[in-house]
CSV table of C-alpha atoms in Angstrom, one decimal:
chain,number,residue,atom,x,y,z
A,180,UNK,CA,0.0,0.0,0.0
A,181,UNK,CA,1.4,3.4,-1.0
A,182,UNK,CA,2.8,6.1,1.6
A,183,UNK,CA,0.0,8.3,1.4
A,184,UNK,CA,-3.0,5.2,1.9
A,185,UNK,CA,-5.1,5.2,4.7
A,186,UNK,CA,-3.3,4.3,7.2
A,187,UNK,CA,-5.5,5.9,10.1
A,188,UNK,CA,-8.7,4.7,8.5
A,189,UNK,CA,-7.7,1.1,9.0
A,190,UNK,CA,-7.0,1.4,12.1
A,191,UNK,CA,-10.0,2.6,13.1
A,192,UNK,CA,-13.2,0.4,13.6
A,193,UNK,CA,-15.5,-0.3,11.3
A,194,UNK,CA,-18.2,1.7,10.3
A,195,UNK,CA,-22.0,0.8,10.0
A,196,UNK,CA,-23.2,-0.1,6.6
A,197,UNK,CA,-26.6,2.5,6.7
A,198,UNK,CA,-27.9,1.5,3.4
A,199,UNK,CA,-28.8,-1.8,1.9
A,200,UNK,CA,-27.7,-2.2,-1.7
A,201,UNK,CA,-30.9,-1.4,-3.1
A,202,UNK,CA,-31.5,1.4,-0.7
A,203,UNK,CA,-28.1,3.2,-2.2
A,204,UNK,CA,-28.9,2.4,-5.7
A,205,UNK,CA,-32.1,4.7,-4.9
A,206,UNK,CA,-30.4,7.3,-3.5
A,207,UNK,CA,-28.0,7.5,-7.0
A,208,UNK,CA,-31.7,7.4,-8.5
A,209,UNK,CA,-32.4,10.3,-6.0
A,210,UNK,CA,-29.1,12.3,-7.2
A,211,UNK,CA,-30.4,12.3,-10.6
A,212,UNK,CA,-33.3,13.5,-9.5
A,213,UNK,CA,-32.0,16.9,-8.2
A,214,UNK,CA,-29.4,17.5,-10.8
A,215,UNK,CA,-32.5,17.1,-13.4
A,216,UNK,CA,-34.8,19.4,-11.0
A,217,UNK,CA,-31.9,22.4,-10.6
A,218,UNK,CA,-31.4,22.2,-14.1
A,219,UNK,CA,-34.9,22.3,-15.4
A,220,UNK,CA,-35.5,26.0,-14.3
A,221,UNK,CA,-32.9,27.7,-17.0
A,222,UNK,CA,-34.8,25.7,-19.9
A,223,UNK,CA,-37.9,26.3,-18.9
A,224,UNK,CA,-37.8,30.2,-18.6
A,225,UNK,CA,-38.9,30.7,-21.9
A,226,UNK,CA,-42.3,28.8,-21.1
A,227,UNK,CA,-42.4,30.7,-17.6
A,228,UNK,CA,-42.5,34.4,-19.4
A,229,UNK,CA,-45.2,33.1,-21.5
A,230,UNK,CA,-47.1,31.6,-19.0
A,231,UNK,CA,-46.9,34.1,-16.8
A,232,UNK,CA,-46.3,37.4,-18.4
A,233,UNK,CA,-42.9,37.7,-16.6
A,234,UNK,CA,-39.5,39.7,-17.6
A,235,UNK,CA,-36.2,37.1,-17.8
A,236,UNK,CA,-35.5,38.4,-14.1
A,237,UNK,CA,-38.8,37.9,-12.6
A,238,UNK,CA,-38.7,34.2,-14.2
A,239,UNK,CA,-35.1,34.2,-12.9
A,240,UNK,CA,-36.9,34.2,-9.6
A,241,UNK,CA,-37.7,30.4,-9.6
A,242,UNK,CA,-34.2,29.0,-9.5
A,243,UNK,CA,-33.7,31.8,-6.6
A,244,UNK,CA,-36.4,30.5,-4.3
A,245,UNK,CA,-35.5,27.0,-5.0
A,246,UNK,CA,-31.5,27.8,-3.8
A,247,UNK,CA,-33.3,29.9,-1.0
A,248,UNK,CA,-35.4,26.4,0.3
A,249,UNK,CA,-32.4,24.5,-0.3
A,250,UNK,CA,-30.0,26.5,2.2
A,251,UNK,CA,-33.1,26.2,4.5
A,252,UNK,CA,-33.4,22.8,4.2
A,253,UNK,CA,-30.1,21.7,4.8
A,254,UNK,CA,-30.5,24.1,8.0
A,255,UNK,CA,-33.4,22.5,9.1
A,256,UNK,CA,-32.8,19.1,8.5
A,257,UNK,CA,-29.8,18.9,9.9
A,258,UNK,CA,-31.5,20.9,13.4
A,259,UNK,CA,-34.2,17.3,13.3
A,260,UNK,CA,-32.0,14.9,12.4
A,261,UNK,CA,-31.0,14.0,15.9
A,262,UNK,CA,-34.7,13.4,16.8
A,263,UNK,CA,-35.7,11.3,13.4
A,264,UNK,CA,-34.4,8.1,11.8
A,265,UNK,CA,-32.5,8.7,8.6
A,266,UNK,CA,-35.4,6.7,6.9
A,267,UNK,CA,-37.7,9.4,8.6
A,268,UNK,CA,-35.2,12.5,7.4
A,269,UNK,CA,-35.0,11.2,3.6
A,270,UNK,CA,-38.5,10.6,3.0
A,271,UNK,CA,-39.6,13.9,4.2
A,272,UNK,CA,-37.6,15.2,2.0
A,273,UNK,CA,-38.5,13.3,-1.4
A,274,UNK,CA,-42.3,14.3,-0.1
A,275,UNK,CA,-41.4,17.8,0.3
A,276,UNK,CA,-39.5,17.4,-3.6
A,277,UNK,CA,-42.4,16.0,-4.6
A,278,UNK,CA,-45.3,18.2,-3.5
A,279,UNK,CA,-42.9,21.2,-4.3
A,280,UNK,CA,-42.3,20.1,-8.1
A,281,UNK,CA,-45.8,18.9,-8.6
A,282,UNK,CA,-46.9,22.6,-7.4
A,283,UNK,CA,-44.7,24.5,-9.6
A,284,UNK,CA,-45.9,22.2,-12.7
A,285,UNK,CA,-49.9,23.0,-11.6
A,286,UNK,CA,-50.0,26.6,-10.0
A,287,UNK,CA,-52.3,28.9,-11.8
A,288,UNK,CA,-50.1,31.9,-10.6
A,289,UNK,CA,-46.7,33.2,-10.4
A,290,UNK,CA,-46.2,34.0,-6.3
A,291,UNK,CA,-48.1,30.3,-5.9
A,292,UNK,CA,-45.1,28.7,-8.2
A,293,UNK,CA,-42.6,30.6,-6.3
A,294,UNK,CA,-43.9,29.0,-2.9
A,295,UNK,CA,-44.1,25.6,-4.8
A,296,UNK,CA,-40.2,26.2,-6.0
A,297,UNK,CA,-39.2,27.0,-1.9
A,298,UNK,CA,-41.1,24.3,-0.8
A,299,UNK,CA,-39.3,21.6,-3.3
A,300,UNK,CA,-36.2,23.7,-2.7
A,301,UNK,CA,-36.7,22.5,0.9
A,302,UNK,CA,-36.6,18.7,0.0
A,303,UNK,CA,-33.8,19.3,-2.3
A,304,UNK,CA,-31.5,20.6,0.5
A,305,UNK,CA,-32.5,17.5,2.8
A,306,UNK,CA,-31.7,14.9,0.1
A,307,UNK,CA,-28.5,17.3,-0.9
A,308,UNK,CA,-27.8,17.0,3.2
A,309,UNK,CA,-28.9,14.1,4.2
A,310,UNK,CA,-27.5,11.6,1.2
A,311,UNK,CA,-24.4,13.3,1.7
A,312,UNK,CA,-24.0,12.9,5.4
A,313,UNK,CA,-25.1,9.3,5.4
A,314,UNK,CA,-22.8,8.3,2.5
A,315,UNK,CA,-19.9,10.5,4.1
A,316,UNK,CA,-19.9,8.0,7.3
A,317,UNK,CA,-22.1,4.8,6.1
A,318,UNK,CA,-19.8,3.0,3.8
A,319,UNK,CA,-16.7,2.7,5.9
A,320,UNK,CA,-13.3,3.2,4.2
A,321,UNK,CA,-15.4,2.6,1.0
A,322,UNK,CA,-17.3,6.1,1.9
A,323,UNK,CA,-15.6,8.3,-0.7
A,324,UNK,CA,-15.4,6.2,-3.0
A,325,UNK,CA,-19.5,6.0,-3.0
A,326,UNK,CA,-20.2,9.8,-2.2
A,327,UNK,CA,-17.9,10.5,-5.4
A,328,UNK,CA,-20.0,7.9,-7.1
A,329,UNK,CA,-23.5,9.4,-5.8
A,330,UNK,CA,-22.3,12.8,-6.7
A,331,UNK,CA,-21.1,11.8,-10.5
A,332,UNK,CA,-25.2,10.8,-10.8
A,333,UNK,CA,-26.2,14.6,-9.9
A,334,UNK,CA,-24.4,15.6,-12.9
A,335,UNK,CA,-25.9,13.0,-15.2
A,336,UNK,CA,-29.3,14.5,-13.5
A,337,UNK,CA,-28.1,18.0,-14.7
A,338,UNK,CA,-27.7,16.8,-17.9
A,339,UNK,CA,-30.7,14.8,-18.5
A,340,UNK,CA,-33.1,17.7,-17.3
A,341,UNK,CA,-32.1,19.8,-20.1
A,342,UNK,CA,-32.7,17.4,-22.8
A,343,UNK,CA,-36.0,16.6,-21.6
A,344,UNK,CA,-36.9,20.4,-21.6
A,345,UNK,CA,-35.6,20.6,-25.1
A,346,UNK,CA,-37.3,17.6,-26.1
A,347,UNK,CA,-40.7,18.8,-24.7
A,348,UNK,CA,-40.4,21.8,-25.7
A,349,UNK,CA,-40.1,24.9,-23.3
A,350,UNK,CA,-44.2,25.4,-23.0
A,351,UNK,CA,-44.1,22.1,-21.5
A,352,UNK,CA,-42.0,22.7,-18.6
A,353,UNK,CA,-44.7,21.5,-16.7
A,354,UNK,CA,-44.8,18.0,-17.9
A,355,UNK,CA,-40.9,17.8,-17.1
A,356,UNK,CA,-41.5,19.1,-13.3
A,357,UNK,CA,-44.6,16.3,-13.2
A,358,UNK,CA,-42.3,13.5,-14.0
A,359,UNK,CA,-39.7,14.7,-11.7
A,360,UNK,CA,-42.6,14.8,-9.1
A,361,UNK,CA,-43.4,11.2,-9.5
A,362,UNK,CA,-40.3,10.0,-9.3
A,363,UNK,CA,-39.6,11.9,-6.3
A,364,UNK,CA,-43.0,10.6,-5.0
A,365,UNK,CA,-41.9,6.8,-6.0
A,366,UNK,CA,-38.4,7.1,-4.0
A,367,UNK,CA,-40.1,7.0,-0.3
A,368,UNK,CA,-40.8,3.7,-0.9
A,369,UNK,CA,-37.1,2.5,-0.9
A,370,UNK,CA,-36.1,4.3,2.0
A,371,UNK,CA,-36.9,1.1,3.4
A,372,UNK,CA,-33.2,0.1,3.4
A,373,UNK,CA,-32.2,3.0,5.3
A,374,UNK,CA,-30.6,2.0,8.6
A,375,UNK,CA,-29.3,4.3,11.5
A,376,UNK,CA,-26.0,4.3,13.5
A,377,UNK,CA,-26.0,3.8,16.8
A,378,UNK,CA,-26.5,6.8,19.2
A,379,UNK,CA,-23.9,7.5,21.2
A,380,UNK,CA,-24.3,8.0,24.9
A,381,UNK,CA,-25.7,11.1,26.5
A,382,UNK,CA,-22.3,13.3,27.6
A,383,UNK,CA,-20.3,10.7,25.9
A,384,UNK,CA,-17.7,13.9,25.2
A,385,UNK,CA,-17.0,16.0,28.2
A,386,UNK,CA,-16.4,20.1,27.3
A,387,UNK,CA,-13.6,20.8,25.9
A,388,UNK,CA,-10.4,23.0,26.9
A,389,UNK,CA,-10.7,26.1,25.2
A,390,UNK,CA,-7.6,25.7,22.9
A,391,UNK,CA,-9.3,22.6,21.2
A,392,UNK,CA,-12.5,24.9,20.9
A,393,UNK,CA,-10.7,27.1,19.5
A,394,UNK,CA,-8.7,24.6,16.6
A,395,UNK,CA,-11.8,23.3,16.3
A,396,UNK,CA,-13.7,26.3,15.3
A,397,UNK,CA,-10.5,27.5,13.0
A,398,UNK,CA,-10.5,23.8,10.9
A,399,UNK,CA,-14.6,24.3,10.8
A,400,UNK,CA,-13.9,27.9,9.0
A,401,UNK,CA,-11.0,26.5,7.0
A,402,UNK,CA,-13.6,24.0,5.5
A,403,UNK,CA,-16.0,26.7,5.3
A,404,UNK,CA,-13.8,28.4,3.2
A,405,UNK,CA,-12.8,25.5,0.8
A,406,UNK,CA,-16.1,24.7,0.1
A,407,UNK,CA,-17.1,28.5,-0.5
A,408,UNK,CA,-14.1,29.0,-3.0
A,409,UNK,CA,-14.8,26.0,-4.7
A,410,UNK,CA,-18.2,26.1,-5.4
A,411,UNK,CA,-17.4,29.7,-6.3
A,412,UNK,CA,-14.9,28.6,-8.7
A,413,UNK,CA,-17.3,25.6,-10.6
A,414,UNK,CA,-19.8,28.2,-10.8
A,415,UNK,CA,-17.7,30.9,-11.9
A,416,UNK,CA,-16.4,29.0,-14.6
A,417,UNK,CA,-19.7,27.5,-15.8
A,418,UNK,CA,-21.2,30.8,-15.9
A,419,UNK,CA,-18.1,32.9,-17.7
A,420,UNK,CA,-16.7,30.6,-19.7
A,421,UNK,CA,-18.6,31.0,-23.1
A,422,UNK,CA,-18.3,34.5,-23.0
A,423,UNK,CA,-14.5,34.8,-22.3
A,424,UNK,CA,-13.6,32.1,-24.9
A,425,UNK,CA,-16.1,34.6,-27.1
A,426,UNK,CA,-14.1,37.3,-26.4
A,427,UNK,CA,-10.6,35.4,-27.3
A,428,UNK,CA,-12.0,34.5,-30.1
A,429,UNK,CA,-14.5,31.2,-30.3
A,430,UNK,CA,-17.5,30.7,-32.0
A,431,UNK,CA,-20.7,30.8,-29.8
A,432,UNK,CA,-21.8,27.8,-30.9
A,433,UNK,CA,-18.0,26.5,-30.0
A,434,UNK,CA,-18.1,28.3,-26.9
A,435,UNK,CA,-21.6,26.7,-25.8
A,436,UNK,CA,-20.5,23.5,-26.8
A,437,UNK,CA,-16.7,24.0,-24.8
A,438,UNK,CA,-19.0,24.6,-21.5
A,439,UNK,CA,-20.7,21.7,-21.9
A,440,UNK,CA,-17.8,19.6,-22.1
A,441,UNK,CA,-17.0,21.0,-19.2
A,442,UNK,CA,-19.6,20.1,-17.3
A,443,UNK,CA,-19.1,16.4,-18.5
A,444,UNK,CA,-15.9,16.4,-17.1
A,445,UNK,CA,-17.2,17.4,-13.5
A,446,UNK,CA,-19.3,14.0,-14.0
A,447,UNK,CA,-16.7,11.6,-15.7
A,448,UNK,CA,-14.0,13.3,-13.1
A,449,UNK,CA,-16.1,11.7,-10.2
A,450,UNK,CA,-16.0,8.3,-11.2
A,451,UNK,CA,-12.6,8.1,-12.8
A,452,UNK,CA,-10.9,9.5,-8.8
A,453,UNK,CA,-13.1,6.3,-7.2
A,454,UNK,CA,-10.3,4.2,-7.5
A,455,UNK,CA,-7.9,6.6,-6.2
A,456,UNK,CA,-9.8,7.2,-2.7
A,457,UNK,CA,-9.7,3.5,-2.4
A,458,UNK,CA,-5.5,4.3,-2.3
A,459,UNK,CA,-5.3,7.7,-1.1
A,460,UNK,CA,-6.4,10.0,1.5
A,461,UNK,CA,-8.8,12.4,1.2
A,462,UNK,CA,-6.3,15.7,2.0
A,463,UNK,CA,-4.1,14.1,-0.8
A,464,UNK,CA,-6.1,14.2,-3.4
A,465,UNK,CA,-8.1,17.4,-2.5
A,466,UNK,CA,-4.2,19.1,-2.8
A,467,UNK,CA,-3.4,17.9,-6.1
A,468,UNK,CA,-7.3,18.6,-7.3
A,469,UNK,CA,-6.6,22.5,-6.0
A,470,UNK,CA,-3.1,22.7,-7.5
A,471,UNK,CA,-4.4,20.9,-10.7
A,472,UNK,CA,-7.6,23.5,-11.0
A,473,UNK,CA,-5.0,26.5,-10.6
A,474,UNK,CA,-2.9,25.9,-12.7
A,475,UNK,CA,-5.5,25.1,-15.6
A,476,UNK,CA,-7.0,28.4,-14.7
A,477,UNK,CA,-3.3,30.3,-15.4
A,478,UNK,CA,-3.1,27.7,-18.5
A,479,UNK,CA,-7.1,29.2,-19.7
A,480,UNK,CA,-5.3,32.5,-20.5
A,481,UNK,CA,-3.7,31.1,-23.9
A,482,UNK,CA,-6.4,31.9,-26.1
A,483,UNK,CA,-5.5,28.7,-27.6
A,484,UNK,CA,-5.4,26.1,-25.2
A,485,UNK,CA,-8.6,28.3,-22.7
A,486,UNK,CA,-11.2,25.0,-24.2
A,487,UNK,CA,-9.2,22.6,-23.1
A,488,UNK,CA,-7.7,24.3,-19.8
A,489,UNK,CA,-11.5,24.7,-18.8
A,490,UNK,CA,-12.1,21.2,-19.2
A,491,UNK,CA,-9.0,20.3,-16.7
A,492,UNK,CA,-11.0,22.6,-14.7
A,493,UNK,CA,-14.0,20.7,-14.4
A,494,UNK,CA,-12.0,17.9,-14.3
A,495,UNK,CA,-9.3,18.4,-11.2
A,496,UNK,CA,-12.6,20.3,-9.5
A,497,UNK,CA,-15.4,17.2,-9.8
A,498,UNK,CA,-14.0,15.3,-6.8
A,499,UNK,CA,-13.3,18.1,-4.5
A,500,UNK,CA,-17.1,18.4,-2.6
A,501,UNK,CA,-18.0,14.6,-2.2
A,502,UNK,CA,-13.9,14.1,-1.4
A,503,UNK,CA,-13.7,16.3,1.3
A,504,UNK,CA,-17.2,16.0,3.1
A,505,UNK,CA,-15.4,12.1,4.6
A,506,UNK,CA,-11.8,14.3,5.5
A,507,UNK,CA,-14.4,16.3,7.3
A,508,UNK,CA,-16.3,13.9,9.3
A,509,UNK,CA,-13.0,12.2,10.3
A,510,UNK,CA,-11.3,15.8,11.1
A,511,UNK,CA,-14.6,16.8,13.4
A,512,UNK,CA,-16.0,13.3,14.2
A,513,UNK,CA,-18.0,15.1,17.4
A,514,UNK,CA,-19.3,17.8,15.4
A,515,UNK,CA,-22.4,17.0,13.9
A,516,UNK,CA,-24.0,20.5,12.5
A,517,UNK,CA,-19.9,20.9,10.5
A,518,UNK,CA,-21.3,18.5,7.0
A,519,UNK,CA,-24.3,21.1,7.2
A,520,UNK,CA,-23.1,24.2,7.4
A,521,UNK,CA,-20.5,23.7,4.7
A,522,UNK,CA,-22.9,21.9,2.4
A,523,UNK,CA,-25.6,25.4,2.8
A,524,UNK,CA,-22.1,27.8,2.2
A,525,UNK,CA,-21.5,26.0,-0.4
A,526,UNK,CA,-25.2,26.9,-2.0
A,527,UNK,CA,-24.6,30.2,-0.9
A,528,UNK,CA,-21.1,30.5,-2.9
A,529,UNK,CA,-22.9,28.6,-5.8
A,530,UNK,CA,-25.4,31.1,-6.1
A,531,UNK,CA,-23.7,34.6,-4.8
A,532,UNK,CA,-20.1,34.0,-7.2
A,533,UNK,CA,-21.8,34.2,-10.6
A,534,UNK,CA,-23.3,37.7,-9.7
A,535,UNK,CA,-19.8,38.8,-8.0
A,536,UNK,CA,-17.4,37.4,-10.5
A,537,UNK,CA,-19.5,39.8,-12.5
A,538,UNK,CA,-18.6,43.1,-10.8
A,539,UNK,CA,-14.9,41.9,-11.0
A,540,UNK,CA,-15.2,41.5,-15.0
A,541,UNK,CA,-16.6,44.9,-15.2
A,542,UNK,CA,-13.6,46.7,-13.8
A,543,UNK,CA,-11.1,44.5,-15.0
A,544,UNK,CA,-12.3,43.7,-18.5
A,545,UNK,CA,-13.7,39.8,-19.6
A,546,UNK,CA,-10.1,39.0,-20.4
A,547,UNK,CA,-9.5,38.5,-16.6
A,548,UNK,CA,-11.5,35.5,-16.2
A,549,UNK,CA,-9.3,32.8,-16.1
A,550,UNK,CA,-6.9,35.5,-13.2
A,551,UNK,CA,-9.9,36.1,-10.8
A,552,UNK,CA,-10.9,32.5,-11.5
A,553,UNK,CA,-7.3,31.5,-10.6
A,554,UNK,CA,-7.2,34.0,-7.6
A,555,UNK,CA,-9.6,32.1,-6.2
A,556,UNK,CA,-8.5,28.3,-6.9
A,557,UNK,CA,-5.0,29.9,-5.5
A,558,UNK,CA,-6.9,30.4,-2.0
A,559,UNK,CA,-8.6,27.1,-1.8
A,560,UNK,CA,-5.5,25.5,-2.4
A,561,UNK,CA,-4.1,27.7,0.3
A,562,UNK,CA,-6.7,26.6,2.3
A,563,UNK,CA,-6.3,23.2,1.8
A,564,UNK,CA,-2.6,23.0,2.4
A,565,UNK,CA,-3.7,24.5,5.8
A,566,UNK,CA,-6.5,22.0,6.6
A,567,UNK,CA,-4.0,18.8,5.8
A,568,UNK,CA,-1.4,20.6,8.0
A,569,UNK,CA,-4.3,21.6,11.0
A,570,UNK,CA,-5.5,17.5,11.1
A,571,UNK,CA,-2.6,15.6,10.0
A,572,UNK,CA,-3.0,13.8,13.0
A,573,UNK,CA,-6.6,12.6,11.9
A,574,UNK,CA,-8.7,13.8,13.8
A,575,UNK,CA,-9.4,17.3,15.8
A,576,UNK,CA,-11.0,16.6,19.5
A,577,UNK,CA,-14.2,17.7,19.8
């Protein structure tokens, strides 16, 4: 076994296995599901302003309320979980996905499909949370491995909802939030193979000393900010990147296409690194994904090679949020609210970068992309370097 293998993960014991093999299967079903729901409100904005008289901003407003339930949800859910069964946790929230997309497809008016989009934004956030928790600690050493896995099926979600929008065609939005409402409705029956861990014992972990507080609180905000300035970073580039390689040059058509690409990569990078967390730890392969992702940013500002330094991008950046949600739960084992808050920041970065990015680009010119892009890669692998240094015995007390 190689230097860098997981030494510290056999050691410890075993891990529960929370899902059956059918019950994990479902919840890859149920990461399709969400990357097809997030990605159905772009497509169907066009049918929105018809339907409902709306300017491109005011139909803009679904996808906002849906982020807005999501961050909520993954609040929420994560305040209950300690008083509900995971089986209890995950079909709430395919119920709440359910009734949320089956309202947006049938509401008569626009505020009632804005409620309908928070409401199924609220059972997105507690699939986004809860899967993610549960595979982050319920597959043993074999946990990245699967979260990478049930994250690569959120991008095939993300590209499937498109296609069936564009298939419909855009006045038929409806029918594509309707299927996704059945579907949704259809996964609370295999929650069934949901398990939960054992609880541990009331004041099992005595208070701590106020320096491990303290490194505590400072790996919690080191995470915080990984996850931020990633997110930031695969939004950023998804939402620039056809208008810089414009500007250098590129076809729109070639430029649509080039974005696209990558956004496959973010999918087929997921399941190629499965093998590698089977080998290596989660911190070393988060530092070479960072380092990787910078320097194809610097590489992006060749006009010639910007296409494929993009797709480097998306791939060195695909493993990054399902890879380090299990570095997490080893680094914090005691702190149960830390895979929640970083999984709402990083809605929040996902949603506030685009809009920020954009104020950069207007004082700096759209040429800068791939430098403010880089900037921030340059941080997170600051950040990360920081992190591996901060646990690099495996675990912070807690």
């Amino acid at each position: 076994m190689p230097e860098a293998a997981l030494s510290r993960d056999a050691a410890a014991p075993p891990a529960p296995r929370l899902f059956t093999r059918p019950a994990a299967a479902a919840s890859c079903v149920a990461f399709v599901l969400i990357g097809m729901v997030q990605a159905l409100y772009g497509p169907a904005v066009p049918g929105l302003r018809d339907t409902y008289g709306l300017s491109p901003a005011g139909a803009g407003l679904g996808l906002s309320l849906h982020f807005t339930g999501g961050v909520v949800g993954v609040l929420a859910f994560n305040a209950i979980h300690a008083r509900i069964s995971n089986r209890a946790l995950l079909a709430a929230s395919y119920t709440l996905l359910a009734a949320g997309t089956a309202g947006f497809a049938l509401a008569r008016d626009w505020p009632l499909a804005l409620l309908a989009a928070f409401l199924g934004g609220l059972g997105f956030g507690g699939i986004d949370y809860g899967l993610n928790q549960l595979f982050a600690v319920g597959f043993g050493a074999r946990s990245t491995a699967m979260l990478n896995i049930l994250n690569a099926h959120f991008g095939i979600g993300a590209v499937l909802g498109p296609a069936l929008v564009a298939w419909l065609g855009p006045d038929d939005y409806a029918t594509a939030f309707g299927v996704c409402a059945v579907l949704s409705a259809v996964l609370v029956l295999a929650t069934g193979g949901v398990r939960d861990a054992p609880r541990p014992e009331p004041g099992a972990t005595g208070r701590l000393p106020s320096p491990q507080r303290g490194l505590v609180s400072r790996v919690l905000a080191g995470f915080l900010v990984l996850y931020i300035l990633n997110v930031a970073v695969e939004a950023g580039v998804g939402g620039w990147e056809p208008t810089h390689l414009e500007t250098v040059g590129y076809g729109v058509t070639f430029a649509a296409s080039a974005t696209s690409v990558y956004w496959l990569m973010m999918t087929v990078g997921r399941f190629l690194v499965v093998p590698l967390t089977l080998r290596y730890a989660p911190e070393i392969i988060l530092t070479v994904c960072a380092a990787g992702m910078t320097g194809c940013l610097l590489l992006a500002l060749v006009p010639g090679a910007a296409p494929y330094a993009y797709a480097g991008v998306g791939l060195f950046i695909a493993p990054v949020f399902p890879t380090g949600l299990p570095w997490l739960s080893r680094a914090l084992p005691g702190a149960e609210r830390a895979g929640a808050w970083v999984i709402a920041a990083s809605m929040v970065g996902g949603v506030a970068a685009p809009p920020l990015l954009g104020v950069g680009i207007e004082g700096s010119g759209i040429h800068a992309v791939p430098w403010l892009l880089a900037a921030l890669s340059a941080v997170s692998l600051a950040a990360t370097v920081w992190l591996k240094r901060a646990t690099g015995s495996g675990r912070v007390p807690v």
